[in-house]
């Protein structure tokens, strides 16, 4: 009997996400996410899969409309509908806002995909350090 070796399944790239420690005090930023592109349809499923289960089901995502490529009004992620919103607010050009009804709101710093690792690491660490 001959056994054919199957090639390993393609591996998904590691999620580049750092979250601030959970505390009782609200914080202005809850962590940092470093996507590999500004294609939200490609990047969002990986982000949502990597979030803590305690955050619950994210039903709404708001991103900066001038930064991300085309964003439809909603998309299906893991058989769940997620509403996508665009904002052009100057107050949060580099953030993504995640909402889960009854669970909360989380604001993540978005590190530009073309940022070097040397520049991204301190930004991610600072965003994940929590309130000072």
PDB file of C-alpha atoms in Angstrom:
ATOM      1  CA  UNK A   1       0.000   0.000   0.000  1.00  0.00           C
ATOM      2  CA  UNK A   2       1.301   3.426  -0.925  1.00  0.00           C
ATOM      3  CA  UNK A   3       0.379   6.512   1.003  1.00  0.00           C
ATOM      4  CA  UNK A   4       0.504   9.793  -0.848  1.00  0.00           C
ATOM      5  CA  UNK A   5       1.663  12.713   1.221  1.00  0.00           C
ATOM      6  CA  UNK A   6      -0.781  15.579   1.232  1.00  0.00           C
ATOM      7  CA  UNK A   7       0.667  19.079   1.195  1.00  0.00           C
ATOM      8  CA  UNK A   8      -0.082  20.919   4.423  1.00  0.00           C
ATOM      9  CA  UNK A   9      -3.058  23.262   4.255  1.00  0.00           C
ATOM     10  CA  UNK A  10      -2.087  26.875   3.699  1.00  0.00           C
ATOM     11  CA  UNK A  11      -1.563  28.606   7.003  1.00  0.00           C
ATOM     12  CA  UNK A  12      -3.282  31.849   7.806  1.00  0.00           C
ATOM     13  CA  UNK A  13      -0.975  34.704   8.682  1.00  0.00           C
ATOM     14  CA  UNK A  14      -0.740  35.513  12.357  1.00  0.00           C
ATOM     15  CA  UNK A  15      -3.137  38.162  13.561  1.00  0.00           C
ATOM     16  CA  UNK A  16      -1.247  41.288  14.511  1.00  0.00           C
ATOM     17  CA  UNK A  17      -3.388  42.414  17.432  1.00  0.00           C
ATOM     18  CA  UNK A  18      -2.570  43.652  20.925  1.00  0.00           C
ATOM     19  CA  UNK A  19      -5.256  44.394  23.469  1.00  0.00           C
ATOM     20  CA  UNK A  20      -5.046  46.582  26.564  1.00  0.00           C
ATOM     21  CA  UNK A  21      -5.639  44.834  29.882  1.00  0.00           C
ATOM     22  CA  UNK A  22      -9.299  44.724  30.844  1.00  0.00           C
ATOM     23  CA  UNK A  23     -10.043  47.010  33.757  1.00  0.00           C
ATOM     24  CA  UNK A  24     -12.993  48.625  35.409  1.00  0.00           C
ATOM     25  CA  UNK A  25     -12.181  52.095  34.078  1.00  0.00           C
ATOM     26  CA  UNK A  26     -13.071  53.001  30.491  1.00  0.00           C
ATOM     27  CA  UNK A  27     -10.066  53.775  28.324  1.00  0.00           C
ATOM     28  CA  UNK A  28      -9.776  55.854  25.164  1.00  0.00           C
ATOM     29  CA  UNK A  29      -8.178  53.030  23.162  1.00  0.00           C
ATOM     30  CA  UNK A  30      -8.558  49.292  23.748  1.00  0.00           C
ATOM     31  CA  UNK A  31      -5.564  48.051  21.798  1.00  0.00           C
ATOM     32  CA  UNK A  32      -4.000  48.052  18.358  1.00  0.00           C
ATOM     33  CA  UNK A  33      -4.514  46.126  15.143  1.00  0.00           C
ATOM     34  CA  UNK A  34      -1.960  45.982  12.338  1.00  0.00           C
ATOM     35  CA  UNK A  35      -3.739  44.682   9.223  1.00  0.00           C
ATOM     36  CA  UNK A  36      -1.822  43.534   6.166  1.00  0.00           C
ATOM     37  CA  UNK A  37      -3.901  45.681   3.777  1.00  0.00           C
ATOM     38  CA  UNK A  38      -6.704  48.235   3.685  1.00  0.00           C
ATOM     39  CA  UNK A  39      -9.075  45.653   2.170  1.00  0.00           C
ATOM     40  CA  UNK A  40     -11.649  45.397   4.966  1.00  0.00           C
ATOM     41  CA  UNK A  41     -13.430  42.467   3.341  1.00  0.00           C
ATOM     42  CA  UNK A  42     -10.203  40.456   3.459  1.00  0.00           C
ATOM     43  CA  UNK A  43      -8.940  41.656   6.847  1.00  0.00           C
ATOM     44  CA  UNK A  44     -12.064  41.801   9.025  1.00  0.00           C
ATOM     45  CA  UNK A  45     -12.773  38.052   9.319  1.00  0.00           C
ATOM     46  CA  UNK A  46      -9.303  37.426  10.770  1.00  0.00           C
ATOM     47  CA  UNK A  47      -9.671  40.283  13.237  1.00  0.00           C
ATOM     48  CA  UNK A  48     -13.085  39.143  14.453  1.00  0.00           C
ATOM     49  CA  UNK A  49     -11.875  35.551  14.803  1.00  0.00           C
ATOM     50  CA  UNK A  50      -9.011  36.709  17.029  1.00  0.00           C
ATOM     51  CA  UNK A  51     -11.041  38.790  19.480  1.00  0.00           C
ATOM     52  CA  UNK A  52     -11.727  37.530  23.007  1.00  0.00           C
ATOM     53  CA  UNK A  53     -14.935  35.488  23.292  1.00  0.00           C
ATOM     54  CA  UNK A  54     -15.961  37.724  26.208  1.00  0.00           C
ATOM     55  CA  UNK A  55     -16.460  40.554  23.716  1.00  0.00           C
ATOM     56  CA  UNK A  56     -19.417  38.668  22.260  1.00  0.00           C
ATOM     57  CA  UNK A  57     -20.665  38.881  18.692  1.00  0.00           C
ATOM     58  CA  UNK A  58     -19.522  42.051  16.961  1.00  0.00           C
ATOM     59  CA  UNK A  59     -22.497  43.343  14.967  1.00  0.00           C
ATOM     60  CA  UNK A  60     -21.181  46.716  13.837  1.00  0.00           C
ATOM     61  CA  UNK A  61     -17.800  47.969  12.659  1.00  0.00           C
ATOM     62  CA  UNK A  62     -16.945  51.603  11.898  1.00  0.00           C
ATOM     63  CA  UNK A  63     -13.818  52.538   9.949  1.00  0.00           C
ATOM     64  CA  UNK A  64     -12.397  55.718   8.453  1.00  0.00           C
ATOM     65  CA  UNK A  65     -13.916  56.096   5.009  1.00  0.00           C
ATOM     66  CA  UNK A  66     -10.914  57.807   3.487  1.00  0.00           C
ATOM     67  CA  UNK A  67      -8.479  55.098   4.578  1.00  0.00           C
ATOM     68  CA  UNK A  68     -10.144  51.784   3.727  1.00  0.00           C
ATOM     69  CA  UNK A  69     -10.993  50.534   0.262  1.00  0.00           C
ATOM     70  CA  UNK A  70     -14.636  50.120  -0.728  1.00  0.00           C
ATOM     71  CA  UNK A  71     -16.804  49.143   2.214  1.00  0.00           C
ATOM     72  CA  UNK A  72     -20.263  47.672   1.583  1.00  0.00           C
ATOM     73  CA  UNK A  73     -23.082  48.327   4.054  1.00  0.00           C
ATOM     74  CA  UNK A  74     -22.726  44.878   5.569  1.00  0.00           C
ATOM     75  CA  UNK A  75     -20.933  41.584   5.152  1.00  0.00           C
ATOM     76  CA  UNK A  76     -21.345  38.010   6.283  1.00  0.00           C
ATOM     77  CA  UNK A  77     -18.605  36.873   8.677  1.00  0.00           C
ATOM     78  CA  UNK A  78     -18.797  33.356  10.120  1.00  0.00           C
ATOM     79  CA  UNK A  79     -22.495  33.150   9.182  1.00  0.00           C
ATOM     80  CA  UNK A  80     -23.231  36.382  11.070  1.00  0.00           C
ATOM     81  CA  UNK A  81     -24.177  39.712   9.522  1.00  0.00           C
ATOM     82  CA  UNK A  82     -21.832  42.554  10.458  1.00  0.00           C
ATOM     83  CA  UNK A  83     -22.868  46.121   9.604  1.00  0.00           C
ATOM     84  CA  UNK A  84     -20.045  48.207   8.193  1.00  0.00           C
ATOM     85  CA  UNK A  85     -20.008  51.961   8.588  1.00  0.00           C
ATOM     86  CA  UNK A  86     -17.662  54.594   7.231  1.00  0.00           C
ATOM     87  CA  UNK A  87     -16.859  57.858   8.912  1.00  0.00           C
ATOM     88  CA  UNK A  88     -14.727  60.764   7.830  1.00  0.00           C
ATOM     89  CA  UNK A  89     -14.424  62.174  11.333  1.00  0.00           C
ATOM     90  CA  UNK A  90     -11.087  63.877  11.773  1.00  0.00           C
ATOM     91  CA  UNK A  91     -11.087  62.860  15.438  1.00  0.00           C
ATOM     92  CA  UNK A  92     -10.411  59.179  14.719  1.00  0.00           C
ATOM     93  CA  UNK A  93      -8.719  58.671  11.352  1.00  0.00           C
ATOM     94  CA  UNK A  94      -6.632  55.694  12.494  1.00  0.00           C
ATOM     95  CA  UNK A  95      -9.145  53.700  14.510  1.00  0.00           C
ATOM     96  CA  UNK A  96     -11.693  50.947  14.050  1.00  0.00           C
ATOM     97  CA  UNK A  97     -14.729  50.816  16.319  1.00  0.00           C
ATOM     98  CA  UNK A  98     -16.288  47.451  17.183  1.00  0.00           C
ATOM     99  CA  UNK A  99     -19.752  47.187  18.752  1.00  0.00           C
ATOM    100  CA  UNK A 100     -21.392  44.181  20.412  1.00  0.00           C
ATOM    101  CA  UNK A 101     -24.937  44.760  21.722  1.00  0.00           C
ATOM    102  CA  UNK A 102     -25.136  44.336  25.467  1.00  0.00           C
ATOM    103  CA  UNK A 103     -21.371  43.774  25.712  1.00  0.00           C
ATOM    104  CA  UNK A 104     -19.699  47.015  24.779  1.00  0.00           C
ATOM    105  CA  UNK A 105     -17.706  49.128  22.405  1.00  0.00           C
ATOM    106  CA  UNK A 106     -14.018  48.731  21.645  1.00  0.00           C
ATOM    107  CA  UNK A 107     -11.825  51.239  19.825  1.00  0.00           C
ATOM    108  CA  UNK A 108      -8.632  49.891  18.292  1.00  0.00           C
ATOM    109  CA  UNK A 109      -5.753  51.882  16.871  1.00  0.00           C
ATOM    110  CA  UNK A 110      -5.132  50.805  13.274  1.00  0.00           C
ATOM    111  CA  UNK A 111      -1.444  50.698  12.413  1.00  0.00           C
ATOM    112  CA  UNK A 112      -0.972  51.328   8.684  1.00  0.00           C
ATOM    113  CA  UNK A 113      -0.295  48.097   6.765  1.00  0.00           C
ATOM    114  CA  UNK A 114       2.870  49.491   5.176  1.00  0.00           C
ATOM    115  CA  UNK A 115       4.401  50.385   8.563  1.00  0.00           C
ATOM    116  CA  UNK A 116       7.721  48.687   9.244  1.00  0.00           C
ATOM    117  CA  UNK A 117       7.930  46.237  12.119  1.00  0.00           C
ATOM    118  CA  UNK A 118      10.378  48.543  13.903  1.00  0.00           C
ATOM    119  CA  UNK A 119       7.861  51.387  13.783  1.00  0.00           C
ATOM    120  CA  UNK A 120       4.739  49.260  14.409  1.00  0.00           C
ATOM    121  CA  UNK A 121       5.931  47.493  17.558  1.00  0.00           C
ATOM    122  CA  UNK A 122       6.166  50.615  19.773  1.00  0.00           C
ATOM    123  CA  UNK A 123       2.785  51.857  18.513  1.00  0.00           C
ATOM    124  CA  UNK A 124       1.142  48.521  19.284  1.00  0.00           C
ATOM    125  CA  UNK A 125       2.806  48.272  22.691  1.00  0.00           C
ATOM    126  CA  UNK A 126       1.737  51.796  23.657  1.00  0.00           C
ATOM    127  CA  UNK A 127      -1.869  51.176  22.591  1.00  0.00           C
ATOM    128  CA  UNK A 128      -1.988  47.936  24.560  1.00  0.00           C
ATOM    129  CA  UNK A 129      -0.408  49.345  27.713  1.00  0.00           C
ATOM    130  CA  UNK A 130      -3.720  50.622  29.058  1.00  0.00           C
ATOM    131  CA  UNK A 131      -4.278  53.841  30.989  1.00  0.00           C
ATOM    132  CA  UNK A 132      -1.272  55.422  32.631  1.00  0.00           C
TER     133      UNK A 132
END
